[in-house]
Amino acid sequence: MIVITIENPLAFGAGLCGNIVSFLVVLAPVPTFYKVLKRKSTESFQSVPYVIALFSALMWVYYGLLTKDVLLLSINSITCAVESIYLIIYLIYASNKARVFTIKLFFLFNVGLFGSLVFFSMLFVKGKKRVDIVGWIGSAFAVAVFVAPLSIMKLVIKTKSVEYMPFLLSFFLTLNAIAWFSYGILLKDFFVALPNVMGFMFGMAQMILYFIYMNHKKDEPKPKVTNQDLEAMPAATLNSDVELANKKSIPEKPTEMSEHPVADP
C-alpha cells in the first residue's frame, strides 16, 4: 500500500489533505474541553461520541497495520491519542454516574470488543478475509460517527437557529469526507471510500441547513433549548456559554434526579 500510494501522486495528495483536515476536525472539541477544565464540570455533555470515535480510530489503526497504509496509520494514531485525552478529562470532571457509565462503555468497546475482534481475526482469519472483516467493521463504525450530526440537524430545524451548528465545522467535515473518499477511490480501497459518501452527504446537508436558517428571524428572541436537546448533541458542536444560559432557564429537577442523566449501557 505504501508503494502504491507513493506511485500515485493524486492518491498521496488526497491522503495528505485527509490527514490535515482530519487533524483539524479532531481538534474541534478543544475549546469545549478548555471550558470543562475551567469550570471543572462536564455539564450535560455526553462521553458516547468520544468512546465511539476512539473505537473507530482503533479499528482504522488495525486496518492500517494490516494494509501497511502509512497515511491511515498516522492520522488514526493521533486521533486515538487525542480522543484518549478527551476521555481522561471527561472522567476527571464528570459526575459519578456519568463516570461509571463512561468507564463501562470504554471497556465494552475499546477493550472487550476491540480486543475480541483482534484476537478472533488474528487466530481464525487469514489473508484477504482478515482485511475484509476489519475493513467492514471499520466502515460500519465510521458511518456511525458520521450519523452523529443528525441530532444537530434536528435541533437546527426545531429551533430555526444555526447557533449550535458552526459552519466551519460542517465545512471541514465535508472537506474531510471528500479527501478520504478520493483517497479510497484512487487506491481502489472501498472500505475507506464508502463511509465517506455518507460523510459528504451529511456535511452538505448541514451546510444547506446553515444557509437556510443563518438569517432566519434574527430579531426574535433566541429559541429555548431543553436539557434533552443538549444531551443529544456531541459536545464539540456546543457553545458552552449558550448552554449554561439556557440551562439556567430550565427548572431544576429534584435533588435525587439532578445528576446528569445517563442511559444504561
XYZ file of C-alpha atoms in Angstrom:
265
model
C 0.000 0.000 0.000
C 2.904 2.370 0.731
C 4.371 1.775 -2.709
C 1.006 2.284 -4.426
C 0.441 5.500 -2.502
C 3.849 6.918 -3.460
C 3.469 5.847 -7.071
C 0.063 7.548 -7.202
C 0.649 11.273 -6.530
C -3.086 12.046 -6.643
C -3.856 9.423 -4.007
C -0.949 10.602 -1.855
C -2.144 14.203 -2.129
C -5.712 13.242 -1.219
C -4.496 11.201 1.767
C -2.240 14.032 2.925
C -5.144 16.502 2.701
C -7.264 13.982 4.586
C -4.659 13.843 7.356
C -4.522 17.632 7.687
C -8.284 18.182 7.648
C -8.944 15.192 9.930
C -6.479 16.623 12.435
C -8.357 19.942 12.442
C -11.674 18.112 12.923
C -10.248 16.044 15.798
C -9.157 19.276 17.494
C -12.652 20.820 17.174
C -13.687 19.897 20.765
C -10.600 21.605 22.289
C -12.494 24.831 23.195
C -15.214 22.727 24.822
C -12.747 20.791 26.964
C -10.916 24.000 27.834
C -14.202 25.228 29.316
C -14.648 21.878 31.085
C -11.216 22.352 32.685
C -12.006 25.951 33.560
C -15.406 25.173 35.105
C -14.365 21.781 36.493
C -17.594 20.265 35.196
C -18.703 18.388 32.073
C -22.184 19.977 32.351
C -24.606 17.893 30.229
C -22.011 16.722 27.707
C -22.059 13.027 26.858
C -18.998 10.801 26.521
C -20.519 8.408 23.957
C -19.225 10.254 20.821
C -15.651 10.162 22.158
C -15.755 6.487 23.131
C -17.126 5.558 19.683
C -14.619 7.847 17.929
C -11.775 6.165 19.835
C -13.043 2.698 18.906
C -13.390 3.731 15.248
C -9.833 5.128 15.236
C -8.501 1.922 16.827
C -10.166 -0.146 14.104
C -8.566 2.027 11.392
C -5.174 1.745 13.087
C -5.562 -2.034 12.971
C -6.725 -1.845 9.341
C -3.775 0.422 8.517
C -1.374 -2.089 10.060
C -2.887 -4.925 8.022
C -2.725 -2.945 4.765
C 0.539 -1.143 5.616
C -1.136 2.190 4.872
C 1.011 4.881 6.498
C -1.461 7.718 5.881
C -4.288 5.854 7.607
C -1.971 4.848 10.436
C -0.663 8.352 11.067
C -3.935 10.242 11.459
C -5.736 7.478 13.340
C -2.849 7.059 15.789
C -3.053 10.790 16.503
C -6.846 10.515 16.803
C -6.501 7.714 19.366
C -4.164 9.859 21.462
C -6.366 12.975 21.305
C -9.628 11.109 21.981
C -7.958 9.400 24.961
C -7.039 12.824 26.374
C -10.634 13.998 25.930
C -11.922 10.935 27.777
C -9.420 11.375 30.626
C -10.548 14.987 31.098
C -14.176 13.853 30.937
C -13.608 11.169 33.583
C -11.936 13.643 35.920
C -14.766 16.187 35.870
C -17.868 14.047 35.173
C -20.446 13.137 37.792
C -20.031 9.746 39.475
C -22.838 8.180 37.461
C -21.535 9.542 34.158
C -18.002 8.451 35.088
C -19.072 4.866 35.830
C -21.095 4.711 32.613
C -18.142 6.023 30.564
C -15.728 3.514 32.091
C -18.155 0.657 31.360
C -18.631 1.879 27.796
C -14.875 2.248 27.308
C -14.145 -1.295 28.455
C -17.071 -2.668 26.447
C -15.947 -1.142 23.138
C -12.237 -0.327 23.358
C -11.096 -3.266 25.454
C -13.665 -6.051 25.180
C -14.992 -5.640 21.637
C -11.785 -4.368 20.040
C -9.659 -6.957 21.843
C -12.042 -9.755 20.826
C -12.037 -8.639 17.182
C -8.238 -8.520 17.048
C -7.950 -11.903 18.799
C -10.577 -13.556 16.578
C -9.204 -12.127 13.316
C -5.597 -12.985 14.148
C -6.397 -16.514 15.316
C -9.145 -17.684 12.966
C -8.975 -15.485 9.847
C -6.083 -15.135 7.438
C -5.047 -13.126 4.413
C -7.552 -11.009 2.499
C -10.507 -12.240 4.574
C -8.957 -10.680 7.676
C -8.527 -7.339 5.884
C -12.112 -7.532 4.585
C -13.615 -8.249 8.022
C -11.676 -5.453 9.704
C -12.491 -3.121 6.799
C -16.237 -3.790 7.019
C -16.290 -3.260 10.784
C -14.227 -0.072 10.467
C -16.553 1.210 7.761
C -19.647 0.439 9.835
C -18.393 2.425 12.818
C -17.187 5.239 10.562
C -20.779 5.514 9.341
C -21.961 5.562 12.988
C -19.644 8.516 13.636
C -20.998 10.319 10.557
C -24.603 9.762 11.696
C -23.957 11.758 14.906
C -24.701 15.150 13.231
C -28.335 14.087 12.713
C -29.115 15.274 16.247
C -27.666 18.716 15.484
C -29.569 18.957 12.200
C -32.799 18.040 14.010
C -32.149 20.785 16.570
C -31.448 23.370 13.833
C -34.784 22.566 12.174
C -36.584 22.586 15.531
C -35.159 25.916 16.702
C -34.695 27.509 13.251
C -31.293 28.613 14.522
C -27.744 27.651 13.491
C -26.058 28.769 16.713
C -25.417 25.134 17.675
C -24.026 24.150 14.245
C -20.830 26.077 13.380
C -20.427 26.450 9.627
C -16.655 25.891 9.669
C -17.045 22.527 11.411
C -19.625 21.410 8.828
C -17.355 22.669 6.039
C -14.291 20.820 7.297
C -16.289 17.619 7.860
C -17.415 17.811 4.226
C -13.889 18.552 3.006
C -12.587 15.675 5.112
C -15.109 13.268 3.552
C -14.160 14.421 0.027
C -10.438 13.915 0.712
C -10.791 10.398 2.124
C -13.366 9.373 -0.495
C -10.913 10.463 -3.205
C -8.096 8.619 -1.462
C -10.119 5.422 -1.227
C -11.298 5.590 -4.844
C -7.818 6.336 -6.221
C -6.387 3.365 -4.315
C -9.457 1.207 -5.023
C -9.919 0.791 -1.286
C -13.696 0.849 -0.970
C -13.626 0.333 2.800
C -12.132 3.826 3.039
C -14.219 5.350 0.240
C -17.755 4.109 1.004
C -18.261 5.543 4.533
C -17.189 8.959 3.291
C -20.114 9.047 0.865
C -22.301 9.333 3.983
C -19.914 11.882 5.447
C -20.173 14.033 2.324
C -23.981 13.789 2.259
C -24.364 14.786 5.919
C -21.794 17.556 5.582
C -23.584 19.028 2.564
C -26.939 18.722 4.335
C -25.562 20.651 7.319
C -24.229 23.448 5.111
C -27.533 23.683 3.224
C -29.391 23.947 6.550
C -26.938 26.610 7.656
C -27.657 28.786 4.618
C -31.410 28.249 5.024
C -31.523 29.330 8.678
C -28.479 31.636 9.013
C -30.627 34.794 8.757
C -33.908 33.343 9.956
C -35.810 35.694 12.286
C -32.702 37.351 13.646
C -34.692 39.943 15.558
C -36.681 37.381 17.516
C -35.550 36.038 20.916
C -33.259 33.015 20.782
C -35.180 29.734 20.884
C -35.332 27.786 24.122
C -33.381 24.563 24.220
C -34.111 21.788 26.689
C -31.592 19.633 28.522
C -32.797 16.707 26.415
C -31.823 18.580 23.241
C -28.406 19.441 24.602
C -27.705 15.925 25.837
C -28.387 14.529 22.354
C -25.647 16.650 20.808
C -21.898 15.963 20.594
C -20.034 18.373 22.853
C -17.858 19.667 20.016
C -20.840 21.447 18.465
C -21.983 23.191 21.610
C -21.241 26.697 22.728
C -20.922 26.221 26.475
C -21.849 29.815 27.295
C -25.120 29.454 25.385
C -25.760 26.125 27.030
C -25.358 27.492 30.539
C -27.676 30.378 29.772
C -30.366 28.003 28.583
C -29.885 25.618 31.475
C -30.487 28.410 33.954
C -33.924 28.972 32.476
C -34.908 25.326 32.957
C -36.419 24.456 36.348
C -34.129 22.303 38.440
C -35.090 18.689 38.991
C -35.448 17.212 42.475
C -32.140 16.575 44.228
C -32.124 12.826 43.612
C -32.631 13.413 39.881
C -30.385 16.459 39.433
C -27.382 14.424 38.374
C -26.661 14.321 34.662
C -28.905 11.534 33.291
C -27.089 8.717 31.535
C -28.608 5.791 29.711
C -27.772 2.312 30.915
C -25.028 0.594 28.899
